[in-house]
PDB file of C-alpha atoms in Angstrom:
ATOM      1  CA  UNK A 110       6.615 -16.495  -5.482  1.00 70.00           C
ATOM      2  CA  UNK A 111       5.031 -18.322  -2.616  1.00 74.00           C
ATOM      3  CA  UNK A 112       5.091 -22.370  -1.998  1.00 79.00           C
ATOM      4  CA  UNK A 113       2.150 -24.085  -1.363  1.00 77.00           C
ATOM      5  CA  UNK A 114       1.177 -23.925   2.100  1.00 72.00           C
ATOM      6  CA  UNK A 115       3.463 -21.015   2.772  1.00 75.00           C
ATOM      7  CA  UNK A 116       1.109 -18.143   3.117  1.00 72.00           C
ATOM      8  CA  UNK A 117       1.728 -16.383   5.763  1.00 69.00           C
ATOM      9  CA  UNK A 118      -0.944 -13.374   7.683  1.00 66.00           C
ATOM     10  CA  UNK A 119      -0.285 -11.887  11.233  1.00 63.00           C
ATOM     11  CA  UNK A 120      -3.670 -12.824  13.180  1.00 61.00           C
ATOM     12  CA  UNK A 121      -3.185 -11.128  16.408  1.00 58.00           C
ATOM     13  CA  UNK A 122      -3.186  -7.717  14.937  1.00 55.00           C
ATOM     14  CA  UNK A 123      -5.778  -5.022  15.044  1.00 56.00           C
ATOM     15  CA  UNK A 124      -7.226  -2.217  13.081  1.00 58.00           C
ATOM     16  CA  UNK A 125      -4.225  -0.199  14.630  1.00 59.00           C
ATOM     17  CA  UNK A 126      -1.586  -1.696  12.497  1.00 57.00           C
ATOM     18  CA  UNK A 127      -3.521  -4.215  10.204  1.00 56.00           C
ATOM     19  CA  UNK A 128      -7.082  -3.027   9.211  1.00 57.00           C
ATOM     20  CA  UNK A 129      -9.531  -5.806   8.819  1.00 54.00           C
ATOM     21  CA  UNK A 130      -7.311  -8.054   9.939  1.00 57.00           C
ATOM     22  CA  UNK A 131      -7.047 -11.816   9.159  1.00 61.00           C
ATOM     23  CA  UNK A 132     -10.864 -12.014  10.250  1.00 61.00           C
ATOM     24  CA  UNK A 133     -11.632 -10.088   7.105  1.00 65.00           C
ATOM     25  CA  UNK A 134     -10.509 -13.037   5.094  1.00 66.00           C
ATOM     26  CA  UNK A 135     -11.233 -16.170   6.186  1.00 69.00           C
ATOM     27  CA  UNK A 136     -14.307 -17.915   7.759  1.00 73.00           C
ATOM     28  CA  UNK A 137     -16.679 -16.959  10.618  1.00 75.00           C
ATOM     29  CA  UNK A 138     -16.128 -19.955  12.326  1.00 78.00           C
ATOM     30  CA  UNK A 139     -14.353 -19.970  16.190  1.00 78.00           C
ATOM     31  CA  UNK A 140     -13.741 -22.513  18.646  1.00 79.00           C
ATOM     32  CA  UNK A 141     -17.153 -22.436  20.578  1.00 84.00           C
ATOM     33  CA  UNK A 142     -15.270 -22.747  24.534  1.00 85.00           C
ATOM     34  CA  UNK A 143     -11.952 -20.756  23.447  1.00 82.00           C
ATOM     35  CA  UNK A 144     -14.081 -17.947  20.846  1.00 78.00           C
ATOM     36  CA  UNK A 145     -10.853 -18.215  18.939  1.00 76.00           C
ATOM     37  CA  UNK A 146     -11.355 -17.933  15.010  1.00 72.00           C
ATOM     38  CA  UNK A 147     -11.334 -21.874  12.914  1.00 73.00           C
ATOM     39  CA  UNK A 148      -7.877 -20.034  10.881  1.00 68.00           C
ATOM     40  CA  UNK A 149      -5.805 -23.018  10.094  1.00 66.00           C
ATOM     41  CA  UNK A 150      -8.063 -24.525   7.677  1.00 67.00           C
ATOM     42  CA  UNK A 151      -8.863 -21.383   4.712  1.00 68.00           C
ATOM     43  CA  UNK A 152      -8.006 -21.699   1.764  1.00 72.00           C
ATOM     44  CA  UNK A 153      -6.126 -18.652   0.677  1.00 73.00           C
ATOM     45  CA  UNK A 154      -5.659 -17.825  -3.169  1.00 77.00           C
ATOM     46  CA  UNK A 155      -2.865 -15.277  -3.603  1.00 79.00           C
ATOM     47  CA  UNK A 156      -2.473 -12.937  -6.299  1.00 83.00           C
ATOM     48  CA  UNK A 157      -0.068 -10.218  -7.308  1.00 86.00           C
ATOM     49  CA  UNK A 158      -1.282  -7.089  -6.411  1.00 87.00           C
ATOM     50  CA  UNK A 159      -1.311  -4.219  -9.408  1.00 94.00           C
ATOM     51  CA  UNK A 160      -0.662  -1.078  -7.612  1.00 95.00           C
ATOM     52  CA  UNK A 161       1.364   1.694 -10.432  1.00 97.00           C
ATOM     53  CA  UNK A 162       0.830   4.593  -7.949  1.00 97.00           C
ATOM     54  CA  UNK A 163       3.742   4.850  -5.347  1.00 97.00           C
ATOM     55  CA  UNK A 164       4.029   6.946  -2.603  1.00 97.00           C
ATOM     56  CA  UNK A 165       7.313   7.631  -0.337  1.00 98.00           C
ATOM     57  CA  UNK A 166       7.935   9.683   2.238  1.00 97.00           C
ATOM     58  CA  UNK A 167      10.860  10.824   5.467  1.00 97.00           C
ATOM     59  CA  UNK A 168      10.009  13.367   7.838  1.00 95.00           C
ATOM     60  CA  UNK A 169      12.463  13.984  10.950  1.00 94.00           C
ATOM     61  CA  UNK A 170      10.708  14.988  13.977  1.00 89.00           C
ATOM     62  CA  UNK A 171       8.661  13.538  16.862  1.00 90.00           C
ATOM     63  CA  UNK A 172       7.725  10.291  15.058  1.00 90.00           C
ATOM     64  CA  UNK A 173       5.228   9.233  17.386  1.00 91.00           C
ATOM     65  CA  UNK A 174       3.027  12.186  16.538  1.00 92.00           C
ATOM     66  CA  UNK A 175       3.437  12.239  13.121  1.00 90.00           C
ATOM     67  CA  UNK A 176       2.439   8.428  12.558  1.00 90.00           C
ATOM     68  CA  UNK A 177      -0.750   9.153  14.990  1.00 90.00           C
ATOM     69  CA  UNK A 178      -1.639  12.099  12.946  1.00 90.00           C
ATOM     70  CA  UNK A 179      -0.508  10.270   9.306  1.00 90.00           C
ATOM     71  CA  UNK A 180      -2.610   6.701  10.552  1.00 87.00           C
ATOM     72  CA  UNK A 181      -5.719   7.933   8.533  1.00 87.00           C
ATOM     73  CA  UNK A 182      -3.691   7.525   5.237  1.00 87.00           C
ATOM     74  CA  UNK A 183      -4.199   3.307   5.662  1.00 84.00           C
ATOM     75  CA  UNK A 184      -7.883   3.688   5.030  1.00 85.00           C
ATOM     76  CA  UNK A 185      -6.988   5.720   1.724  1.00 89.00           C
ATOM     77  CA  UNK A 186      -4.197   3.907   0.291  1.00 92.00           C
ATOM     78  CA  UNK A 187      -4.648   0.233  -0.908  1.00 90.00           C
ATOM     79  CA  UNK A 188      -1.312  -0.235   0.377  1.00 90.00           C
ATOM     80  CA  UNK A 189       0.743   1.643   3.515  1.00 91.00           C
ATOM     81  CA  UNK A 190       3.517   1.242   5.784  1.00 91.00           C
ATOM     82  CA  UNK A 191       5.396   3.293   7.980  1.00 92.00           C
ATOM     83  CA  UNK A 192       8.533   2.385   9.194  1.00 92.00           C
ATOM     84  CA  UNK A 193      11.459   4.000  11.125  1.00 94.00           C
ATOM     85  CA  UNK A 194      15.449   5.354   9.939  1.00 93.00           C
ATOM     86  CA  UNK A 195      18.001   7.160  11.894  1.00 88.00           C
ATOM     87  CA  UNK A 196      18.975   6.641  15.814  1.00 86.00           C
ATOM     88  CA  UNK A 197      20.634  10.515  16.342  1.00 87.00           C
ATOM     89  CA  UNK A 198      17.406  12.137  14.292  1.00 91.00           C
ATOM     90  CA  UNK A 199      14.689   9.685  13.689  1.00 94.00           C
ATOM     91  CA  UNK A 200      12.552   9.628  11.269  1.00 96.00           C
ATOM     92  CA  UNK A 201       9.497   8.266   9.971  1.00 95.00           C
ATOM     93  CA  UNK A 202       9.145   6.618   6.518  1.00 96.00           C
ATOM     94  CA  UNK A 203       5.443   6.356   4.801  1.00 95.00           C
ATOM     95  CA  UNK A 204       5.398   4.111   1.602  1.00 96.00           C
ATOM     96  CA  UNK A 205       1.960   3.934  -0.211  1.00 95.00           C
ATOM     97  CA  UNK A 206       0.375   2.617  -3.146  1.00 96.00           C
ATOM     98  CA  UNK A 207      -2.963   2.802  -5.141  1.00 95.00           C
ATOM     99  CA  UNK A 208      -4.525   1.483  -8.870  1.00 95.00           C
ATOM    100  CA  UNK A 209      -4.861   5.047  -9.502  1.00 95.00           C
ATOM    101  CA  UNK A 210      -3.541   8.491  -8.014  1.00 96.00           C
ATOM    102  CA  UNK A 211      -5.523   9.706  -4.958  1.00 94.00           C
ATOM    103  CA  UNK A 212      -7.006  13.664  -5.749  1.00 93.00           C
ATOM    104  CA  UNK A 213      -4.531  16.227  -5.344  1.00 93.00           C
ATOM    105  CA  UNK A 214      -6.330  17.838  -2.141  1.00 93.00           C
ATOM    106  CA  UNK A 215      -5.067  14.709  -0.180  1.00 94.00           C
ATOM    107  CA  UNK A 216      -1.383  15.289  -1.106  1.00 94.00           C
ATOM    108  CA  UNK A 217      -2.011  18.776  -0.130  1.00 94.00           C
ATOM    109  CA  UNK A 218      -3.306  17.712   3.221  1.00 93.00           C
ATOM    110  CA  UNK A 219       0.226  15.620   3.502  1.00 93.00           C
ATOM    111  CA  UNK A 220       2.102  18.329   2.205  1.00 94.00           C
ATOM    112  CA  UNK A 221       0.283  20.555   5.350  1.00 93.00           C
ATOM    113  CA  UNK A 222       1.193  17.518   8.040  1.00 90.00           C
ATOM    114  CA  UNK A 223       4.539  16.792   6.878  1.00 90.00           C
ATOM    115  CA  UNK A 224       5.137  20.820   6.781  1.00 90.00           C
ATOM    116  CA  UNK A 225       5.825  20.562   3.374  1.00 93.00           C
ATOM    117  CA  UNK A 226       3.460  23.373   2.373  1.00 91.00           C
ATOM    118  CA  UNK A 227       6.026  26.377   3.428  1.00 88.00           C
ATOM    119  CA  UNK A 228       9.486  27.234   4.105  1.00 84.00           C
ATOM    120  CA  UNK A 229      12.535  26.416   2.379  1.00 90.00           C
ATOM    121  CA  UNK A 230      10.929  23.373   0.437  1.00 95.00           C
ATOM    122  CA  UNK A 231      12.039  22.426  -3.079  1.00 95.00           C
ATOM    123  CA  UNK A 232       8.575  21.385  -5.473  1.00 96.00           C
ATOM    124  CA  UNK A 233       7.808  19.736  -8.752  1.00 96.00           C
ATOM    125  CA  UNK A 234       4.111  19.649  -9.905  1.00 96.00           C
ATOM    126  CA  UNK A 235       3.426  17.006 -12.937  1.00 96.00           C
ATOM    127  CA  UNK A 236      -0.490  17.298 -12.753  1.00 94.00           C
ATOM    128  CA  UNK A 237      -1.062  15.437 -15.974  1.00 94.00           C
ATOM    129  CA  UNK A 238       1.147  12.379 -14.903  1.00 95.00           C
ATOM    130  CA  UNK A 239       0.225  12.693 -11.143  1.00 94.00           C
ATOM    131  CA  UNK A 240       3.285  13.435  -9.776  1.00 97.00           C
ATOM    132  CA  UNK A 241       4.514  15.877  -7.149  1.00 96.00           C
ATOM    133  CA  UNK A 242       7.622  15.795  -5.064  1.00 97.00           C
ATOM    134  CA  UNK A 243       9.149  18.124  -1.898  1.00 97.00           C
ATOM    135  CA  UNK A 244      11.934  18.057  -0.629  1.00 96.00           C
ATOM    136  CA  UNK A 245      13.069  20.346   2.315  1.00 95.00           C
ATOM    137  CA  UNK A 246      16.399  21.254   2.984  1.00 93.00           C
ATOM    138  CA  UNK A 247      17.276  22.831   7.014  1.00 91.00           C
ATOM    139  CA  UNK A 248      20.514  24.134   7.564  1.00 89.00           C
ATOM    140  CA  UNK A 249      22.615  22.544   4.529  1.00 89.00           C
ATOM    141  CA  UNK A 250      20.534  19.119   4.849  1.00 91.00           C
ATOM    142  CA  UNK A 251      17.339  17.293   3.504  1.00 94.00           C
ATOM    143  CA  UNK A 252      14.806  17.043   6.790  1.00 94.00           C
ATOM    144  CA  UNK A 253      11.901  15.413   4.743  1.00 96.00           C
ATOM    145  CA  UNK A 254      10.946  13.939   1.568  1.00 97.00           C
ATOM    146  CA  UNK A 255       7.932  13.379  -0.129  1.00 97.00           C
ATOM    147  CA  UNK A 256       7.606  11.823  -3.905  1.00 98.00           C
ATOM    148  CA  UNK A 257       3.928  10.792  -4.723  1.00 98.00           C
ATOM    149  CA  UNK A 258       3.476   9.241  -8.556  1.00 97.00           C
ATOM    150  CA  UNK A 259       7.226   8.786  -9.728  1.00 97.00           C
ATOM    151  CA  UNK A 260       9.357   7.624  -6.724  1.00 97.00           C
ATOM    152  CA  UNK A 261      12.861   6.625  -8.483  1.00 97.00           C
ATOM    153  CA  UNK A 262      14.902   8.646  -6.342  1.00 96.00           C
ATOM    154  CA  UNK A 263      13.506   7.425  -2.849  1.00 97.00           C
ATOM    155  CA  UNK A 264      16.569   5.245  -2.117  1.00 96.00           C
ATOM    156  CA  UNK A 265      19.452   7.492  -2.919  1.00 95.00           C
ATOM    157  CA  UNK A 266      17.823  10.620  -1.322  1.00 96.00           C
ATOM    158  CA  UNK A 267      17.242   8.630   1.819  1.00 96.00           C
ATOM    159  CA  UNK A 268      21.043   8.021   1.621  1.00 94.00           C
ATOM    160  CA  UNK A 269      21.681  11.477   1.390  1.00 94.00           C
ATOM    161  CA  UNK A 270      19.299  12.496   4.222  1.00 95.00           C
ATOM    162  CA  UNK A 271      21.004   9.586   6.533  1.00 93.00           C
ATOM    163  CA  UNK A 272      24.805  10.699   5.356  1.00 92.00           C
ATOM    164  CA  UNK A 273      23.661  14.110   6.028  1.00 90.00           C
ATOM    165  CA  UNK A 274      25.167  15.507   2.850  1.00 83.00           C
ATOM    166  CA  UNK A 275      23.893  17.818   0.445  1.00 85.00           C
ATOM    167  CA  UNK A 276      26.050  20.436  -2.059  1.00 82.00           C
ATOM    168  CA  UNK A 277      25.085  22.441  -4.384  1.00 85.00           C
ATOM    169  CA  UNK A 278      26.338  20.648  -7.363  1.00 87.00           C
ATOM    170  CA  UNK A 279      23.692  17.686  -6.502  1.00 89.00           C
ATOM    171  CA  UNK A 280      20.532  20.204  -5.963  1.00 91.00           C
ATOM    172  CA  UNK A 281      19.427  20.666  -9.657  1.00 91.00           C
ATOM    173  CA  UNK A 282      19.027  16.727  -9.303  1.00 94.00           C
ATOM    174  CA  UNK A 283      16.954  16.198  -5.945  1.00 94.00           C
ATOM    175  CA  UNK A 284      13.479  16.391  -8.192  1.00 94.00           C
ATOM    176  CA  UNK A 285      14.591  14.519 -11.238  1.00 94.00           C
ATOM    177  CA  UNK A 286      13.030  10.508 -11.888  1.00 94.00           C
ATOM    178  CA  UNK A 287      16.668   9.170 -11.613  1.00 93.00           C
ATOM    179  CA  UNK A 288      17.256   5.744  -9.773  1.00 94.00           C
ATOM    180  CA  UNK A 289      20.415   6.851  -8.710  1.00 93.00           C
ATOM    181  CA  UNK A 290      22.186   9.675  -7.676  1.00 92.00           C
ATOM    182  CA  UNK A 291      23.983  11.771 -10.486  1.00 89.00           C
ATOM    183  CA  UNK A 292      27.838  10.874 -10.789  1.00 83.00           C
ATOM    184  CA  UNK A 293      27.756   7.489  -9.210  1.00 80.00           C
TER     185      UNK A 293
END
């Protein structure tokens, strides 16, 4: 929960990394010599935020190009983030989430920019319950990971992608909806 008079909202970010921005949100007034918005004075009413569709997503590679060709996604999502993991293979994490699953054609279009679309790829198609997962595996370990609808497994897979560890006994289990990984 927040306090009263906690709320908290960058202001000096753009549509690069915050779209809309605080501007989008409080009042048009601005300081008529500095042009700087009248901020400290809005009343804010907070609300949680309802939001059953989850994305996640790790992709190794050139992160840089992959979040310019991924940045997009934050006008279709009510909710994204990309982040970074790893220092020897970095990689770039995408976490989304909507009211409702986006149409299947977008996570296509993912699938196609991730490179999840061919090669040696692991899939499971729930189209009913809106839920697809990939997960590719590159010389004995995961490279990416992408779980749209049911996203359980995010944090243990993650684990095994940064451990770089993957046998064959915990395969059958990459796709299944459990919070943790099997045996532990």
């Amino acid at each position: 929960s927040v306090a009263c008079g906690q709320a908290f909202l960058p202001m000096h970010w753009g549509d690069r990394f915050l779209k809309g921005g605080v501007n989008a949100l409080t009042q048009p007034a601005f300081d008529p010599i500095s042009k700087q918005p009248e901020l400290k004075h809005s009343g804010v009413k907070i609300e949680k935020a309802h939001l059953p569709w989850q994305f996640f997503a790790l992709i190794e590679g050139n992160v840089q190009q992959q979040m310019e060709r991924l940045r997009p996604l934050c006008d279709v999502f009510t909710y994204l983030s990309m982040g970074l993991a790893g220092r020897e293979r970095p990689a770039l994490i995408i976490r989304a989430a909507s009211a409702e699953a986006p149409d299947p054609m977008l996570l296509q279009h993912i699938d196609q920019v991730l490179g999840l679309d061919e090669g040696p790829v692991m899939a499971y198609d729930d189209p009913k319950r809106s839920i697809g997962k990939r997960v590719r595996i590159d010389n004995g370990r995961i490279t990416a990971i992408r779980l749209a609808g049911e996203t359980l497994a995010r944090h243990w897979l993650q684990a095994l992608w940064l451990e770089e560890r993957i046998d064959a006994s915990l395969r059958r289990w990459l796709l299944a909806p459990l919070s943790s990984e099997p045996g532990k």
